[in-house]
GROMACS .gro file of C-alpha atoms in nm:
model
  203
    1MET     CA    1  -3.524   8.530  -2.966
    2VAL     CA    2  -3.899   8.514  -3.020
    3ASN     CA    3  -4.122   8.344  -2.766
    4THR     CA    4  -4.311   8.118  -3.003
    5ALA     CA    5  -4.326   7.747  -3.064
    6GLU     CA    6  -4.427   7.797  -3.428
    7VAL     CA    7  -4.177   7.738  -3.704
    8GLN     CA    8  -4.205   7.924  -4.032
    9CYS     CA    9  -4.084   7.681  -4.297
   10PRO     CA   10  -3.915   7.835  -4.601
   11ARG     CA   11  -3.957   7.506  -4.786
   12SER     CA   12  -4.212   7.229  -4.794
   13ILE     CA   13  -4.136   6.964  -4.533
   14SER     CA   14  -4.320   6.660  -4.404
   15ASP     CA   15  -4.556   6.683  -4.107
   16GLU     CA   16  -4.314   6.467  -3.909
   17ASP     CA   17  -4.022   6.701  -3.977
   18ARG     CA   18  -4.237   7.004  -3.900
   19ALA     CA   19  -4.327   6.847  -3.564
   20ARG     CA   20  -3.960   6.772  -3.494
   21ALA     CA   21  -3.863   7.128  -3.578
   22GLN     CA   22  -4.136   7.264  -3.352
   23ILE     CA   23  -4.012   7.060  -3.055
   24TYR     CA   24  -3.655   7.179  -3.115
   25GLN     CA   25  -3.780   7.538  -3.147
   26LEU     CA   26  -3.988   7.508  -2.829
   27LEU     CA   27  -3.691   7.372  -2.634
   28GLY     CA   28  -3.472   7.648  -2.775
   29VAL     CA   29  -3.715   7.919  -2.673
   30LEU     CA   30  -3.770   7.779  -2.322
   31LEU     CA   31  -3.397   7.739  -2.259
   32GLY     CA   32  -3.299   8.072  -2.412
   33ASP     CA   33  -3.524   8.296  -2.201
   34PRO     CA   34  -3.794   8.271  -1.936
   35PRO     CA   35  -4.134   8.203  -2.099
   36SER     CA   36  -4.372   8.490  -2.162
   37ARG     CA   37  -4.732   8.488  -2.043
   38GLU     CA   38  -4.841   8.414  -2.401
   39LEU     CA   39  -4.610   8.115  -2.428
   40LEU     CA   40  -4.727   7.977  -2.093
   41GLN     CA   41  -5.088   8.009  -2.211
   42GLY     CA   42  -5.000   7.828  -2.533
   43LEU     CA   43  -4.820   7.550  -2.347
   44ALA     CA   44  -5.121   7.497  -2.122
   45SER     CA   45  -5.312   7.369  -2.427
   46LEU     CA   46  -5.055   7.102  -2.517
   47GLN     CA   47  -5.200   6.756  -2.567
   48GLY     CA   48  -5.028   6.431  -2.478
   49ASP     CA   49  -5.058   6.058  -2.532
   50GLY     CA   50  -4.927   5.738  -2.377
   51THR     CA   51  -4.570   5.781  -2.503
   52THR     CA   52  -4.287   5.924  -2.294
   53LEU     CA   53  -4.298   6.237  -2.509
   54GLY     CA   54  -4.674   6.260  -2.470
   55SER     CA   55  -4.656   6.221  -2.093
   56ALA     CA   56  -4.394   6.496  -2.070
   57SER     CA   57  -4.613   6.721  -2.286
   58LYS     CA   58  -4.913   6.665  -2.056
   59ASN     CA   59  -4.703   6.740  -1.748
   60LEU     CA   60  -4.565   7.054  -1.911
   61ALA     CA   61  -4.919   7.169  -1.996
   62ALA     CA   62  -5.032   7.116  -1.635
   63LEU     CA   63  -4.736   7.311  -1.494
   64ALA     CA   64  -4.771   7.591  -1.751
   65GLU     CA   65  -5.134   7.638  -1.651
   66ARG     CA   66  -5.043   7.715  -1.291
   67THR     CA   67  -4.709   7.894  -1.341
   68THR     CA   68  -4.694   8.273  -1.352
   69PRO     CA   69  -4.438   8.459  -1.566
   70TYR     CA   70  -4.280   8.586  -1.244
   71ASP     CA   71  -4.239   8.235  -1.101
   72ALA     CA   72  -4.106   8.107  -1.434
   73GLU     CA   73  -3.850   8.386  -1.453
   74ARG     CA   74  -3.734   8.329  -1.095
   75GLU     CA   75  -3.699   7.957  -1.161
   76TYR     CA   76  -3.514   8.021  -1.488
   77ASN     CA   77  -3.267   8.250  -1.311
   78ASN     CA   78  -3.209   7.998  -1.031
   79LEU     CA   79  -3.144   7.723  -1.283
   80PHE     CA   80  -2.938   7.902  -1.545
   81VAL     CA   81  -2.821   8.242  -1.417
   82GLY     CA   82  -2.782   8.266  -1.039
   83LEU     CA   83  -2.566   8.519  -0.857
   84GLY     CA   84  -2.240   8.369  -0.977
   85ARG     CA   85  -2.383   8.085  -1.183
   86GLY     CA   86  -2.706   7.891  -1.195
   87GLU     CA   87  -2.764   7.536  -1.078
   88LEU     CA   88  -2.692   7.410  -1.430
   89LEU     CA   89  -2.444   7.520  -1.696
   90PRO     CA   90  -2.621   7.443  -2.027
   91TYR     CA   91  -2.315   7.441  -2.253
   92ALA     CA   92  -2.164   7.161  -2.460
   93SER     CA   93  -1.812   7.262  -2.357
   94TYR     CA   94  -1.893   7.228  -1.988
   95TYR     CA   95  -2.067   6.893  -2.022
   96LEU     CA   96  -1.799   6.746  -2.248
   97THR     CA   97  -1.482   6.891  -2.089
   98GLY     CA   98  -1.581   7.034  -1.749
   99PHE     CA   99  -1.487   7.386  -1.861
  100LEU     CA  100  -1.654   7.665  -2.058
  101ASN     CA  101  -1.541   7.789  -2.400
  102GLU     CA  102  -1.339   7.478  -2.482
  103LYS     CA  103  -1.284   7.268  -2.796
  104PRO     CA  104  -1.654   7.172  -2.843
  105LEU     CA  105  -1.733   7.543  -2.888
  106ALA     CA  106  -1.444   7.589  -3.133
  107ASP     CA  107  -1.558   7.281  -3.329
  108LEU     CA  108  -1.914   7.415  -3.337
  109ARG     CA  109  -1.803   7.756  -3.462
  110THR     CA  110  -1.603   7.589  -3.740
  111ASP     CA  111  -1.908   7.383  -3.837
  112LEU     CA  112  -2.139   7.686  -3.831
  113MET     CA  113  -1.899   7.881  -4.049
  114ALA     CA  114  -1.883   7.595  -4.299
  115ARG     CA  115  -2.264   7.583  -4.305
  116GLY     CA  116  -2.296   7.959  -4.348
  117ILE     CA  117  -2.482   7.998  -4.018
  118LYS     CA  118  -2.416   8.318  -3.821
  119ALA     CA  119  -2.524   8.397  -3.467
  120SER     CA  120  -2.769   8.684  -3.429
  121ASP     CA  121  -2.612   9.008  -3.310
  122ASP     CA  122  -2.836   9.012  -3.002
  123VAL     CA  123  -2.724   8.666  -2.884
  124LYS     CA  124  -2.473   8.708  -2.602
  125GLU     CA  125  -2.439   8.342  -2.498
  126PRO     CA  126  -2.167   8.121  -2.649
  127GLU     CA  127  -2.306   7.926  -2.942
  128ASP     CA  128  -2.276   7.590  -2.763
  129HIS     CA  129  -2.568   7.682  -2.532
  130ILE     CA  130  -2.829   7.405  -2.549
  131GLY     CA  131  -3.103   7.652  -2.642
  132THR     CA  132  -2.903   7.785  -2.936
  133LEU     CA  133  -2.820   7.434  -3.056
  134CYS     CA  134  -3.188   7.336  -3.049
  135GLU     CA  135  -3.281   7.645  -3.248
  136ILE     CA  136  -3.009   7.568  -3.502
  137MET     CA  137  -3.142   7.213  -3.541
  138ALA     CA  138  -3.491   7.353  -3.601
  139GLY     CA  139  -3.350   7.584  -3.866
  140ILE     CA  140  -3.160   7.305  -4.040
  141ILE     CA  141  -3.472   7.085  -4.050
  142THR     CA  142  -3.690   7.362  -4.195
  143GLY     CA  143  -3.432   7.482  -4.446
  144GLU     CA  144  -3.397   7.822  -4.281
  145PHE     CA  145  -3.023   7.827  -4.350
  146VAL     CA  146  -2.836   7.814  -4.679
  147CYS     CA  147  -2.665   7.485  -4.584
  148ASP     CA  148  -2.794   7.142  -4.680
  149SER     CA  149  -3.101   7.052  -4.478
  150ASP     CA  150  -3.142   6.688  -4.573
  151LEU     CA  151  -3.139   6.407  -4.319
  152SER     CA  152  -2.765   6.344  -4.351
  153SER     CA  153  -2.694   6.710  -4.274
  154GLN     CA  154  -2.926   6.699  -3.973
  155LYS     CA  155  -2.763   6.378  -3.850
  156ALA     CA  156  -2.413   6.521  -3.888
  157PHE     CA  157  -2.501   6.826  -3.677
  158PHE     CA  158  -2.685   6.622  -3.414
  159ASP     CA  159  -2.405   6.364  -3.384
  160ALA     CA  160  -2.135   6.631  -3.361
  161HIS     CA  161  -2.298   6.875  -3.121
  162LEU     CA  162  -2.590   6.717  -2.931
  163ALA     CA  163  -2.568   6.337  -2.921
  164LYS     CA  164  -2.290   6.313  -2.662
  165TRP     CA  165  -2.440   6.536  -2.393
  166ALA     CA  166  -2.790   6.676  -2.456
  167ALA     CA  167  -2.982   6.384  -2.301
  168LEU     CA  168  -2.761   6.407  -1.991
  169PHE     CA  169  -2.827   6.779  -1.962
  170PHE     CA  170  -3.202   6.726  -1.990
  171THR     CA  171  -3.185   6.453  -1.725
  172ASP     CA  172  -3.003   6.696  -1.496
  173LEU     CA  173  -3.271   6.959  -1.567
  174GLU     CA  174  -3.546   6.706  -1.494
  175GLU     CA  175  -3.389   6.633  -1.154
  176ALA     CA  176  -3.262   6.982  -1.064
  177GLN     CA  177  -3.352   7.110  -0.717
  178SER     CA  178  -3.479   7.441  -0.855
  179ALA     CA  179  -3.687   7.282  -1.133
  180ILE     CA  180  -4.065   7.287  -1.101
  181PHE     CA  181  -4.198   7.421  -1.432
  182TYR     CA  182  -3.870   7.322  -1.597
  183ALA     CA  183  -3.877   6.961  -1.470
  184PRO     CA  184  -4.117   6.849  -1.750
  185VAL     CA  185  -3.912   7.058  -1.994
  186GLY     CA  186  -3.624   6.831  -1.893
  187SER     CA  187  -3.844   6.523  -1.938
  188LEU     CA  188  -3.956   6.640  -2.281
  189GLY     CA  189  -3.603   6.719  -2.391
  190ARG     CA  190  -3.460   6.391  -2.262
  191ALA     CA  191  -3.730   6.183  -2.430
  192PHE     CA  192  -3.698   6.376  -2.755
  193MET     CA  193  -3.319   6.343  -2.768
  194ILE     CA  194  -3.351   5.967  -2.722
  195VAL     CA  195  -3.606   5.946  -3.004
  196GLU     CA  196  -3.384   6.157  -3.231
  197ALA     CA  197  -3.073   5.949  -3.151
  198GLU     CA  198  -3.256   5.624  -3.223
  199ALA     CA  199  -3.399   5.759  -3.550
  200PHE     CA  200  -3.064   5.886  -3.670
  201ALA     CA  201  -2.896   5.557  -3.572
  202ILE     CA  202  -3.098   5.365  -3.832
  203GLN     CA  203  -3.025   5.608  -4.114
   0.00000   0.00000   0.00000
């Protein structure tokens, strides 16, 4: 998993879709691994506006500017790894059933197979990890995969694998005891999932 918020688009997409893909990719990177020094420096230059998304971006930039890679890694481990488990379990199966490796994961694997999407060999987490799902959404939007990448395909994946639990996870991250740098990541993710759900609802 590469620590970058940039998305290389194999096909021409609108600026709006490119921005959407970049937010998904950023969330995927931040939730998949602790941020590198380079990523923290990049995040420190994020701009915001008066929207909920913009406010979360400004807060993330401010935290990134004063967070060291060491502190970010320690916080990441407290949140998602821990000695036995972290404060949060960022998996669809857990949020939807209360257990890991349940039907939501099986349904996701069936969907990925049908779409011709394969997990990278170096990915050890179950595919229903929130970071992986965000990266898959980015790839669908940009046309990285061989499957259909139109809006109906994006909506189908979002509705099946993110709509029912992602906003709740990001709210939990926003409010987690261990979250300092990751609190605005939670705010950004929650706000973005709401925007995505509302946009897909009118399709």
